[in-house]
CSV table of C-alpha atoms and ligand atoms in Angstrom, one decimal:
chain,number,residue,atom,x,y,z
A,1,MET,CA,12.5,34.9,-25.1
A,2,ARG,CA,9.0,33.1,-25.1
A,3,ILE,CA,8.4,29.9,-23.1
A,4,ALA,CA,4.8,28.8,-22.6
A,5,VAL,CA,3.9,26.3,-19.7
A,6,VAL,CA,1.3,23.9,-20.3
A,7,GLY,CA,-1.6,23.5,-17.1
A,8,GLY,CA,-1.9,25.4,-14.3
A,9,GLY,CA,-1.6,23.1,-11.7
A,10,ILE,CA,1.0,23.4,-8.8
A,11,SER,CA,3.7,22.0,-11.6
A,12,GLY,CA,3.0,23.8,-14.4
A,13,LEU,CA,2.3,27.5,-11.3
A,14,VAL,CA,6.0,26.4,-9.9
A,15,ALA,CA,7.8,26.4,-12.5
A,16,ALA,CA,6.7,29.0,-14.0
A,17,TYR,CA,7.1,31.4,-11.2
A,18,ARG,CA,11.0,29.2,-10.8
A,19,LEU,CA,11.5,30.7,-14.7
A,20,ARG,CA,10.7,33.7,-13.8
A,21,VAL,CA,13.5,33.9,-10.8
A,22,LEU,CA,15.5,32.1,-13.1
A,23,LEU,CA,15.8,34.2,-16.1
A,24,GLY,CA,14.3,37.6,-15.2
A,25,ALA,CA,12.0,40.4,-16.1
A,26,ASP,CA,12.8,40.1,-19.5
A,27,ALA,CA,11.2,36.6,-19.9
A,28,ASP,CA,8.0,36.2,-22.2
A,29,ILE,CA,5.7,33.3,-19.6
A,30,VAL,CA,2.8,32.6,-20.7
A,31,VAL,CA,0.9,29.7,-19.1
A,32,ILE,CA,-2.0,27.9,-20.8
A,33,ASP,CA,-4.7,25.9,-18.6
A,34,ARG,CA,-7.5,23.8,-20.1
A,35,ALA,CA,-10.2,25.2,-16.6
A,36,ALA,CA,-11.5,28.3,-15.8
A,37,ARG,CA,-9.3,28.1,-13.0
A,38,LEU,CA,-5.4,27.9,-12.1
A,39,GLY,CA,-4.4,25.5,-9.3
A,40,GLY,CA,-5.4,22.1,-11.0
A,41,ILE,CA,-6.3,19.3,-7.7
A,42,LEU,CA,-5.3,22.9,-5.6
A,43,TYR,CA,-8.4,24.2,-4.9
A,44,THR,CA,-9.3,25.8,-1.8
A,45,GLY,CA,-13.1,26.0,-1.3
A,46,GLU,CA,-15.2,27.7,1.4
A,47,LEU,CA,-17.2,25.9,3.5
A,48,ALA,CA,-19.6,27.9,6.1
A,49,GLY,CA,-18.0,31.3,4.9
A,50,GLU,CA,-14.4,30.2,5.4
A,51,PRO,CA,-11.2,28.5,3.4
A,52,LEU,CA,-11.0,24.4,3.8
A,53,ASP,CA,-8.9,22.6,1.4
A,54,LEU,CA,-11.5,20.4,-1.3
A,55,GLY,CA,-8.3,18.6,-2.9
A,56,ALA,CA,-4.5,17.9,-1.3
A,57,GLU,CA,-5.0,19.4,2.5
A,58,ALA,CA,-1.6,18.7,3.4
A,59,PHE,CA,1.5,17.7,2.5
A,60,VAL,CA,4.5,15.6,3.6
A,61,GLY,CA,6.3,17.4,6.5
A,62,ARG,CA,10.1,15.8,6.4
A,63,ARG,CA,9.8,16.3,2.9
A,64,PRO,CA,11.6,20.2,2.3
A,65,GLU,CA,10.2,21.4,-0.6
A,66,VAL,CA,6.7,23.3,0.7
A,67,PRO,CA,8.0,24.7,4.0
A,68,GLU,CA,11.4,26.3,1.5
A,69,LEU,CA,9.1,27.5,-1.3
A,70,LEU,CA,6.7,29.2,1.6
A,71,ARG,CA,10.1,30.4,3.2
A,72,GLU,CA,11.3,31.5,0.1
A,73,LEU,CA,7.4,33.4,-0.9
A,74,GLY,CA,7.0,34.8,2.0
A,75,LEU,CA,4.1,32.9,3.7
A,76,GLU,CA,5.8,31.0,6.2
A,77,THR,CA,3.2,32.7,8.5
A,78,GLN,CA,0.7,30.1,6.7
A,79,LEU,CA,2.8,27.2,8.0
A,80,VAL,CA,-0.2,24.6,10.2
A,81,VAL,CA,1.6,21.4,11.9
A,82,PRO,CA,-1.4,19.2,12.6
A,83,ALA,CA,-3.0,18.8,16.2
A,84,GLY,CA,-1.1,15.7,16.8
A,85,LEU,CA,-4.2,13.8,17.2
A,86,ARG,CA,-3.7,10.0,15.1
A,87,PRO,CA,-6.2,8.7,12.7
A,88,LEU,CA,-8.5,5.3,12.9
A,89,VAL,CA,-8.8,2.0,10.7
A,90,TRP,CA,-12.8,0.9,9.9
A,91,SER,CA,-12.3,-2.8,9.8
A,92,GLN,CA,-15.1,-5.3,10.2
A,93,GLY,CA,-17.4,-3.0,11.3
A,94,ARG,CA,-15.5,-1.6,14.1
A,95,ALA,CA,-12.7,1.6,14.4
A,96,HIS,CA,-9.3,0.7,15.2
A,97,PRO,CA,-6.0,2.8,16.0
A,98,LEU,CA,-4.6,2.9,12.5
A,99,PRO,CA,-1.5,0.5,13.6
A,100,GLN,CA,2.1,2.3,14.2
A,101,ARG,CA,5.6,1.5,13.4
A,102,THR,CA,4.7,0.4,9.9
A,103,LEU,CA,6.0,1.0,6.4
A,104,MET,CA,2.8,2.5,4.3
A,105,GLY,CA,0.5,-0.1,6.9
A,106,ILE,CA,3.0,-2.4,6.3
A,107,PRO,CA,4.7,-4.6,9.5
A,108,SER,CA,7.2,-5.4,11.1
A,109,GLY,CA,6.3,-7.6,13.5
A,110,ALA,CA,3.0,-9.1,14.8
A,111,GLU,CA,2.3,-6.9,17.5
A,112,SER,CA,1.4,-3.7,15.7
A,113,MET,CA,-1.5,-5.3,13.7
A,114,ARG,CA,-3.5,-6.9,16.5
A,115,GLY,CA,-6.2,-6.0,16.9
A,116,LEU,CA,-7.2,-6.0,13.4
A,117,VAL,CA,-6.5,-9.0,12.1
A,118,ASP,CA,-7.3,-12.7,13.1
A,119,ALA,CA,-4.9,-15.2,15.3
A,120,GLU,CA,-4.1,-17.0,11.9
A,121,THR,CA,-2.8,-14.0,10.3
A,122,LEU,CA,-0.5,-12.9,13.1
A,123,GLU,CA,0.9,-16.3,13.5
A,124,ARG,CA,1.9,-16.0,9.9
A,125,ILE,CA,3.2,-12.7,10.7
A,126,GLU,CA,5.3,-14.3,13.5
A,127,ALA,CA,6.8,-16.7,11.4
A,128,GLU,CA,7.5,-14.7,8.1
A,129,SER,CA,11.2,-14.1,9.0
A,130,ARG,CA,11.3,-17.9,8.9
A,131,ARG,CA,10.1,-18.9,5.7
A,132,PRO,CA,12.2,-17.9,2.4
A,133,LEU,CA,11.7,-14.9,0.0
A,134,ALA,CA,11.6,-15.0,-3.5
A,135,TRP,CA,12.9,-11.3,-4.4
A,136,TYR,CA,14.7,-10.4,-7.8
A,137,PRO,CA,16.9,-8.2,-8.0
A,138,ASP,CA,14.7,-5.0,-9.7
A,139,ALA,CA,12.0,-7.4,-10.1
A,140,ASP,CA,8.9,-5.1,-9.3
A,141,VAL,CA,5.2,-6.2,-8.3
A,142,ASP,CA,2.1,-4.8,-6.4
A,143,VAL,CA,1.7,-4.4,-3.6
A,144,TYR,CA,-0.3,-6.5,-2.7
A,145,ARG,CA,1.0,-9.3,-3.9
A,146,LEU,CA,4.0,-9.1,-1.7
A,147,VAL,CA,2.3,-8.5,1.4
A,148,ALA,CA,-0.6,-10.7,1.0
A,149,ASP,CA,2.2,-13.7,-0.1
A,150,ARG,CA,4.0,-12.6,2.6
A,151,PHE,CA,1.8,-11.3,5.5
A,152,GLY,CA,-2.0,-12.5,4.0
A,153,ALA,CA,-5.3,-10.9,2.3
A,154,GLN,CA,-6.3,-8.6,5.8
A,155,VAL,CA,-3.0,-7.1,6.1
A,156,ALA,CA,-2.7,-5.9,2.2
A,157,GLU,CA,-6.7,-5.5,3.2
A,158,ARG,CA,-7.5,-3.2,6.2
A,159,SER,CA,-3.3,-1.8,6.7
A,160,VAL,CA,-2.1,-1.1,3.8
A,161,ASP,CA,-5.1,-0.4,1.2
A,162,PRO,CA,-6.4,2.1,3.6
A,163,LEU,CA,-3.8,4.2,3.4
A,164,LEU,CA,-2.6,3.3,-0.6
A,165,GLY,CA,-6.5,4.5,-1.1
A,166,GLY,CA,-5.4,8.3,0.5
A,167,VAL,CA,-2.5,8.6,-1.0
A,168,TYR,CA,-3.4,7.3,-4.8
A,169,ALA,CA,-6.5,7.1,-4.8
A,170,GLY,CA,-5.7,3.2,-5.5
A,171,SER,CA,-5.0,-0.2,-3.9
A,172,SER,CA,-2.1,-2.5,-3.0
A,173,ARG,CA,-3.1,-4.3,-6.4
A,174,SER,CA,-2.8,-1.2,-8.6
A,175,ILE,CA,0.4,0.5,-7.2
A,176,GLY,CA,3.6,-1.4,-7.9
A,177,VAL,CA,5.8,-1.8,-4.7
A,178,ARG,CA,9.0,0.0,-5.9
A,179,ALA,CA,8.2,3.5,-6.9
A,180,ALA,CA,5.9,4.0,-3.8
A,181,LEU,CA,8.1,2.0,-1.3
A,182,PRO,CA,11.5,2.9,-2.4
A,183,THR,CA,12.8,2.3,-0.4
A,184,LEU,CA,11.1,-1.6,0.9
A,185,ALA,CA,12.3,-2.9,-3.0
A,186,ALA,CA,16.1,-1.4,-2.3
A,187,ALA,CA,16.1,-3.0,1.1
A,188,LEU,CA,14.8,-6.2,-1.0
A,189,ASP,CA,17.5,-6.1,-3.7
A,190,ASP,CA,20.0,-5.2,-0.7
A,191,GLY,CA,19.5,-9.0,-0.5
A,192,ALA,CA,17.2,-9.1,2.9
A,193,PRO,CA,15.2,-12.9,3.5
A,194,SER,CA,12.1,-11.4,4.6
A,195,LEU,CA,9.9,-8.9,4.0
A,196,THR,CA,10.2,-8.8,7.8
A,197,HIS,CA,13.7,-7.5,7.5
A,198,ALA,CA,13.1,-5.1,4.5
A,199,VAL,CA,10.0,-3.2,6.5
A,200,ALA,CA,12.8,-2.8,9.5
A,201,ALA,CA,15.1,-2.0,7.2
A,202,ALA,CA,13.5,0.7,4.8
A,203,MET,CA,11.7,1.7,8.3
A,204,PRO,CA,12.8,5.7,8.9
A,205,PRO,CA,14.4,6.4,12.0
A,206,PRO,CA,12.4,7.5,14.4
A,207,SER,CA,10.9,11.4,15.0
A,208,ASN,CA,8.9,13.8,16.5
A,209,ALA,CA,8.9,15.7,13.8
A,210,PRO,CA,4.9,16.2,12.4
A,211,VAL,CA,4.5,13.8,9.6
A,212,PHE,CA,2.5,16.6,7.9
A,213,GLY,CA,2.4,20.3,7.4
A,214,GLY,CA,-0.8,22.3,5.7
A,215,LEU,CA,-1.5,26.1,5.0
A,216,ARG,CA,-3.2,27.9,6.9
A,217,ASP,CA,-5.7,29.7,4.6
A,218,GLY,CA,-6.0,26.6,2.0
A,219,TYR,CA,-3.3,26.1,-0.8
A,220,ARG,CA,-4.9,29.5,-2.7
A,221,VAL,CA,-2.8,31.2,-1.0
A,222,LEU,CA,0.8,29.4,-2.2
A,223,LEU,CA,-1.3,29.0,-5.8
A,224,ASP,CA,-2.0,32.7,-6.1
A,225,THR,CA,0.9,34.4,-4.9
A,226,LEU,CA,2.6,31.7,-7.1
A,227,ALA,CA,1.1,33.2,-9.9
A,228,ALA,CA,1.5,37.1,-9.2
A,229,LYS,CA,5.1,36.5,-8.7
A,230,SER,CA,5.7,34.7,-12.1
A,231,GLY,CA,4.6,37.4,-14.0
A,232,ALA,CA,3.6,35.0,-16.7
A,233,GLU,CA,0.4,36.2,-19.0
A,234,PHE,CA,-2.5,33.5,-17.7
A,235,VAL,CA,-4.2,31.7,-20.4
A,236,THR,CA,-7.3,29.9,-19.3
A,237,ALA,CA,-10.3,27.8,-20.3
A,238,THR,CA,-8.3,27.0,-23.3
A,239,SER,CA,-6.7,23.7,-24.1
A,240,ALA,CA,-3.0,23.0,-25.8
A,241,THR,CA,-3.9,21.2,-28.5
A,242,HIS,CA,-1.3,21.0,-30.4
A,243,LEU,CA,2.9,20.4,-30.2
A,244,ALA,CA,5.2,20.5,-32.9
A,245,ARG,CA,8.6,21.3,-33.0
A,246,VAL,CA,10.4,23.9,-35.8
A,247,SER,CA,13.8,24.6,-36.4
A,248,HIS,CA,13.6,27.9,-34.3
A,249,GLY,CA,11.7,26.3,-31.0
A,250,TRP,CA,8.3,25.0,-31.0
A,251,VAL,CA,4.7,26.0,-32.3
A,252,LEU,CA,2.2,25.2,-29.6
A,253,GLU,CA,-1.1,25.4,-30.5
A,254,PRO,CA,-2.8,27.9,-30.0
A,255,VAL,CA,-0.3,30.0,-28.0
A,256,GLY,CA,1.8,29.9,-31.0
A,257,SER,CA,6.0,29.8,-31.5
A,258,VAL,CA,8.0,30.0,-28.3
A,259,ASP,CA,11.5,29.4,-27.9
A,260,ALA,CA,10.6,26.0,-25.1
A,261,VAL,CA,7.6,24.3,-23.7
A,262,ILE,CA,7.6,23.1,-20.1
A,263,LEU,CA,4.5,20.1,-20.6
A,264,ALA,CA,2.7,20.1,-17.0
A,265,THR,CA,0.0,18.4,-17.9
A,266,PRO,CA,-1.5,14.7,-16.8
A,267,ALA,CA,-0.3,11.7,-17.8
A,268,PRO,CA,-2.6,11.6,-21.4
A,269,VAL,CA,-2.8,14.7,-22.0
A,270,THR,CA,1.4,14.7,-21.7
A,271,ALA,CA,1.1,11.7,-24.3
A,272,ASN,CA,-1.2,13.2,-26.5
A,273,LEU,CA,1.0,16.3,-27.0
A,274,LEU,CA,4.6,14.1,-27.1
A,275,ARG,CA,3.2,11.7,-29.6
A,276,PRO,CA,3.5,14.1,-33.2
A,277,PHE,CA,7.6,13.7,-32.3
A,278,ALA,CA,8.5,11.5,-29.4
A,279,PRO,CA,5.7,8.8,-30.5
A,280,ALA,CA,7.8,6.2,-27.5
A,281,ALA,CA,7.7,8.4,-25.3
A,282,ALA,CA,4.3,9.3,-25.6
A,283,SER,CA,2.8,5.4,-25.3
A,284,ALA,CA,5.0,5.3,-22.5
A,285,ALA,CA,3.3,8.7,-20.9
A,286,ALA,CA,-0.9,6.9,-22.4
A,287,GLY,CA,0.4,3.8,-20.3
A,288,ILE,CA,0.4,5.4,-17.1
A,289,GLU,CA,-3.4,5.2,-15.8
A,290,LEU,CA,-5.0,7.5,-13.5
A,291,SER,CA,-7.9,7.4,-11.0
A,292,SER,CA,-10.9,9.0,-10.1
A,293,SER,CA,-11.8,10.8,-6.8
A,294,VAL,CA,-15.0,12.8,-4.6
A,295,VAL,CA,-14.5,15.3,-2.1
A,296,VAL,CA,-17.3,15.4,0.6
A,297,ALA,CA,-16.3,18.7,2.9
A,298,LEU,CA,-19.8,18.1,5.7
A,299,GLY,CA,-19.5,21.5,8.1
A,300,LEU,CA,-21.2,20.0,11.7
A,301,PRO,CA,-22.1,21.9,14.6
A,302,ARG,CA,-19.8,21.9,16.3
A,303,ASP,CA,-20.2,20.4,19.1
A,304,THR,CA,-20.5,17.3,17.1
A,305,ALA,CA,-19.0,13.9,18.6
A,306,LEU,CA,-16.6,13.1,16.5
A,307,PRO,CA,-14.0,11.4,18.0
A,308,GLN,CA,-10.4,12.5,19.0
A,309,ASN,CA,-8.5,11.1,15.9
A,310,SER,CA,-7.5,12.7,12.8
A,311,GLY,CA,-9.2,10.9,10.8
A,312,ILE,CA,-10.8,7.8,9.7
A,313,LEU,CA,-10.1,5.5,6.6
A,314,VAL,CA,-12.1,2.5,5.2
A,315,ALA,CA,-10.3,-1.1,5.1
A,316,THR,CA,-11.0,-3.4,1.9
A,317,GLY,CA,-14.3,-5.1,1.3
A,318,GLU,CA,-16.7,-3.0,4.3
A,319,PRO,CA,-19.9,-1.7,3.0
A,320,LEU,CA,-19.5,2.0,3.2
A,321,ARG,CA,-19.2,4.0,0.3
A,322,ALA,CA,-16.6,6.6,1.5
A,323,LYS,CA,-12.9,5.7,1.4
A,324,ALA,CA,-11.8,8.0,4.3
A,325,PHE,CA,-12.8,10.3,6.3
A,326,THR,CA,-10.5,13.3,7.9
A,327,LEU,CA,-11.7,15.2,10.8
A,328,SER,CA,-10.3,18.5,9.8
A,329,SER,CA,-10.9,20.3,12.8
A,330,ARG,CA,-9.8,17.7,14.7
A,331,LYS,CA,-6.1,17.0,12.6
A,332,TRP,CA,-6.0,20.7,12.3
A,333,THR,CA,-5.6,23.4,15.1
A,334,HIS,CA,-6.7,26.0,13.3
A,335,LEU,CA,-9.4,24.6,12.2
A,336,ALA,CA,-11.0,23.8,15.5
A,337,GLU,CA,-11.2,26.7,16.4
A,338,ARG,CA,-13.7,28.2,14.2
A,339,GLU,CA,-17.8,27.7,15.2
A,340,THR,CA,-18.5,25.0,11.7
A,341,ALA,CA,-16.7,22.1,12.8
A,342,ALA,CA,-15.5,20.9,9.1
A,343,VAL,CA,-15.3,16.7,8.2
A,344,ARG,CA,-14.0,15.6,4.6
A,345,ALA,CA,-15.1,12.4,2.8
A,346,SER,CA,-13.6,11.1,0.1
A,347,PHE,CA,-14.6,8.9,-2.7
A,348,GLY,CA,-13.8,6.9,-5.3
A,349,LYS,CA,-11.1,4.1,-5.9
A,350,PHE,CA,-9.0,2.8,-9.0
A,351,GLY,CA,-11.0,1.0,-11.8
A,352,ASP,CA,-14.5,1.8,-9.7
A,353,ASP,CA,-15.4,5.9,-11.0
A,354,SER,CA,-19.0,5.4,-10.7
A,355,THR,CA,-18.9,8.4,-8.0
A,356,GLN,CA,-18.1,10.7,-9.9
A,357,THR,CA,-21.6,10.2,-11.7
A,358,TRP,CA,-23.3,10.2,-8.2
A,359,SER,CA,-25.6,13.5,-7.8
A,360,ASP,CA,-24.2,16.3,-5.2
A,361,ALA,CA,-27.5,15.2,-3.0
A,362,ASP,CA,-27.0,11.7,-3.1
A,363,LEU,CA,-23.0,11.8,-2.3
A,364,ILE,CA,-23.5,14.8,0.4
A,365,ALA,CA,-26.3,11.2,2.2
A,366,ALA,CA,-23.8,9.1,1.1
A,367,ALA,CA,-21.0,11.4,3.5
A,368,THR,CA,-23.7,11.7,6.3
A,369,GLU,CA,-24.3,8.6,7.2
A,370,ASP,CA,-21.1,6.6,6.0
A,371,LEU,CA,-19.8,9.3,9.4
A,372,ALA,CA,-22.7,8.4,11.6
A,373,THR,CA,-21.7,4.4,11.1
A,374,VAL,CA,-18.4,4.8,11.7
A,375,THR,CA,-18.7,7.4,14.5
A,376,GLY,CA,-21.6,7.2,16.0
A,377,ALA,CA,-22.0,10.2,15.8
A,378,THR,CA,-25.6,12.4,15.8
A,379,VAL,CA,-24.5,13.5,11.7
A,380,GLU,CA,-26.3,16.8,11.1
A,381,PRO,CA,-24.2,18.6,8.3
A,382,THR,CA,-25.6,23.2,7.8
A,383,ALA,CA,-23.3,23.2,5.3
A,384,ALA,CA,-21.5,20.3,2.3
A,385,LEU,CA,-19.0,21.2,-0.8
A,386,VAL,CA,-19.1,18.4,-3.5
A,387,GLN,CA,-15.7,18.8,-5.4
A,388,ARG,CA,-15.2,16.0,-8.1
A,389,TRP,CA,-12.1,15.1,-9.6
A,390,PRO,CA,-12.0,12.9,-12.2
A,391,GLY,CA,-8.8,11.4,-13.6
A,392,GLY,CA,-7.3,13.1,-10.7
A,393,LEU,CA,-4.4,10.7,-9.7
A,394,ALA,CA,-1.9,9.0,-11.6
A,395,GLN,CA,-1.6,5.2,-10.9
A,396,TYR,CA,2.1,4.0,-9.7
A,397,ALA,CA,1.2,0.1,-11.1
A,398,PRO,CA,4.1,-2.4,-11.5
A,399,GLY,CA,6.5,-1.0,-13.9
A,400,HIS,CA,6.2,3.2,-13.1
A,401,LEU,CA,10.0,3.7,-12.9
A,402,ASP,CA,10.8,2.3,-16.5
A,403,ARG,CA,8.0,4.1,-17.9
A,404,VAL,CA,8.5,7.3,-16.9
A,405,ALA,CA,12.5,6.8,-17.4
A,406,GLU,CA,11.5,5.9,-20.6
A,407,ILE,CA,9.5,9.7,-20.5
A,408,GLU,CA,12.1,10.9,-19.4
A,409,SER,CA,14.8,10.1,-21.7
A,410,ALA,CA,12.6,11.3,-25.3
A,411,ALA,CA,11.9,14.0,-23.2
A,412,ALA,CA,16.2,15.0,-22.5
A,413,ASP,CA,16.2,14.6,-25.9
A,414,PHE,CA,14.5,17.5,-27.6
A,415,ASP,CA,15.6,21.1,-26.9
A,416,GLY,CA,13.4,23.8,-24.8
A,417,LEU,CA,11.6,20.9,-23.9
A,418,ALA,CA,10.6,19.7,-20.6
A,419,ILE,CA,8.1,18.1,-18.4
A,420,ALA,CA,6.9,17.9,-15.1
A,421,GLY,CA,3.9,16.7,-13.2
A,422,ALA,CA,2.1,14.4,-9.9
A,423,TYR,CA,2.6,11.0,-12.9
A,424,LEU,CA,6.5,11.6,-12.9
A,425,ARG,CA,8.0,10.6,-9.5
A,426,GLY,CA,5.4,11.1,-6.3
A,427,VAL,CA,2.1,12.5,-6.2
A,428,GLY,CA,1.5,14.7,-3.9
A,429,VAL,CA,2.6,18.1,-3.5
A,430,PRO,CA,6.5,17.8,-2.3
A,431,ALA,CA,7.4,15.8,-5.5
A,432,CYS,CA,5.0,18.0,-8.1
A,433,VAL,CA,6.7,21.0,-6.5
A,434,ALA,CA,10.3,19.2,-6.8
A,435,SER,CA,9.5,18.3,-10.9
A,436,GLY,CA,8.2,22.1,-11.7
A,437,THR,CA,11.4,23.8,-10.2
A,438,ALA,CA,13.6,20.8,-12.0
A,439,ALA,CA,11.7,21.3,-15.1
A,440,ALA,CA,12.5,24.9,-14.6
A,441,HIS,CA,15.9,25.0,-14.6
A,442,ARG,CA,16.2,22.2,-17.7
A,443,ILE,CA,14.4,25.1,-19.8
A,444,ALA,CA,16.5,27.7,-18.8
A,445,ALA,CA,19.8,26.2,-19.1
A,446,THR,CA,19.2,25.3,-22.5
A,447,LEU,CA,18.0,28.5,-22.9
A,448,THR,CA,20.8,30.9,-21.4
A,449,ARG,CA,23.0,28.4,-22.8
A,450,SER,CA,21.5,28.7,-26.9
A,451,SER,CA,21.3,33.0,-26.0
A,452,ALA,CA,25.7,32.6,-24.5
A,453,PRO,CA,27.4,34.6,-27.7
B,1,FAD,C1,-8.5,13.6,-3.7
B,1,FAD,C2,-7.2,14.6,-3.6
B,1,FAD,C3,-6.5,14.8,-2.2
B,1,FAD,C4,-5.1,14.7,-1.9
B,1,FAD,N1,-4.1,14.7,-1.2
B,1,FAD,C5,-3.6,15.3,-1.0
B,1,FAD,C6,-1.9,16.3,0.2
B,1,FAD,O1,-2.7,16.1,0.9
B,1,FAD,N2,-1.6,16.2,0.3
B,1,FAD,C7,-0.2,16.3,-1.0
B,1,FAD,O2,1.0,16.2,-1.0
B,1,FAD,N3,-0.9,15.4,-2.4
B,1,FAD,C8,-2.4,15.4,-2.8
B,1,FAD,N4,-3.0,15.0,-3.3
B,1,FAD,C9,-2.3,15.0,-4.8
B,1,FAD,C10,-1.7,16.3,-5.4
B,1,FAD,O3,-2.8,16.9,-5.2
B,1,FAD,C11,-2.2,16.2,-7.1
B,1,FAD,O4,-0.8,15.3,-7.5
B,1,FAD,C12,-1.0,17.9,-7.7
B,1,FAD,O5,-1.7,18.6,-7.1
B,1,FAD,C13,-1.0,17.5,-9.1
B,1,FAD,O6,0.0,18.3,-9.3
B,1,FAD,P1,0.0,18.9,-11.6
B,1,FAD,O7,0.4,20.6,-11.2
B,1,FAD,O8,0.9,18.1,-11.4
B,1,FAD,O9,-0.9,18.2,-12.1
B,1,FAD,P2,-3.0,19.1,-11.8
B,1,FAD,O10,-3.0,19.5,-10.4
B,1,FAD,O11,-3.4,18.0,-12.4
B,1,FAD,O12,-2.8,20.2,-12.8
B,1,FAD,C14,-2.6,19.9,-14.4
B,1,FAD,C15,-3.1,21.0,-15.4
B,1,FAD,O13,-3.1,20.9,-16.2
B,1,FAD,C16,-4.8,21.3,-17.0
B,1,FAD,N5,-4.3,20.5,-18.4
B,1,FAD,C17,-4.9,19.3,-18.8
B,1,FAD,N6,-5.0,18.9,-20.2
B,1,FAD,C18,-4.9,21.1,-20.6
B,1,FAD,C19,-4.7,20.8,-22.2
B,1,FAD,N7,-5.1,20.1,-22.8
B,1,FAD,N8,-4.5,22.3,-21.9
B,1,FAD,C20,-4.1,23.1,-20.9
B,1,FAD,N9,-4.2,22.8,-20.0
B,1,FAD,C21,-4.3,21.3,-19.3
B,1,FAD,C22,-5.2,21.2,-16.0
B,1,FAD,O14,-6.9,21.6,-16.2
B,1,FAD,C23,-4.3,21.5,-14.8
B,1,FAD,O15,-4.6,22.4,-14.1
B,1,FAD,C24,-4.6,15.1,-3.7
B,1,FAD,C25,-4.6,14.6,-5.0
B,1,FAD,C26,-6.0,14.2,-4.9
B,1,FAD,C27,-7.3,14.1,-5.9
């Protein structure tokens, strides 16, 4: 039994590991990745000699996938939770507390927005529940259209955009309500009379559980363990270029004949590989656009006067180049113990890839200056790292879930084919773990069925 996994990001590595668990020692698993290093968007670099994540640095804590996987792999001591500080949002040239009890920045009342938006907007939020709402069940619109229409543009730009910018490297204008806010869409479908009512219905109950988790020594510990325990053969620095269906399985170039294949590649690559035999699925996948970003990690003297906050998000329209700062040494207790304070500055939003072409020196200078502006601190980096993520994050535009359903149903027509990845049903690491797991189960079920006497 020979199975190829295309893409050695977290989705592909989880799929390879799960295949090993499901199929046993005899299965021949090969993981092929275009890059020289495994992990895709997950990458732990070294800042001042200590590991620091330069892609994802956290995962949503209320989802079970990552803690369960860490336990299963014997890595539970790696699990860390944030110190519990709140982020700020930089808007109109000053820092505000990020509003609490919102759904991805959408409030269920005016009070949480006080100070961040003007008096007219506050009145508009207060009056919203009395304005008739036209929502067509199963409709989808971009988040901006819904929020700006009901609560005003300031809520979209100052409260929602900073959060969507962090998750998708997009904005309320590039992200659809249904995929990004499924519980809100469900409340609207159920007939909520206003956005205020819908947000209140969709809001998860208050909880003291940590919102995020992370890994003490960075994601590389998880990646290395998955790779080792998968027992797979790794073909790196090599692109999969063509996939063809043949009578007894598949031929994947340049790997050769395989019984089954999991495509854990970004949407445009998956589209190219699907095109020869599933053209409709390929065009649906090709319709998913990507957004690029850059992370600059700054090492600072430990006594740098950073605020007591986990980070600073930047509202749309501010004259800064960075879109967000993670004050890593404030956010995570285990990083606070280090000699060098760490801050991550993020750049890049959907539709503006310009920072990809900036030199490292320009990016570090922009991160340093913008950090000084938003914190008022003297910022004198003693170390810096730059990591570019071209086309790193899928935009979940309106209609995303229909596109995904089309791709998934076309893939389901082919035995021995499964797809996984961040462009499908969640960009976060937990969703990728779930997606790689589901793909492995699908392949294992098919192969076990076909090899049954
Ligand atoms: C800056 C940034 C910060 C983030 N922060 C967080 C966070 O804090 N928390 C969180 O949960 N998520 C975060 N994310 C999102 C999350 O990291 C990603 O969605 C996730 O890692 C994607 O995993 P993946 O395996 O699906 O895709 P990828 O990591 O993109 O892996 C795809 C792999 O396919 C390979 N490939 C491409 N083409 C080919 C080919 N032709 N042949 C072979 N291989 C190919 C690539 O080299 C790559 O290794 C962040 C993303 C970014 C960009």
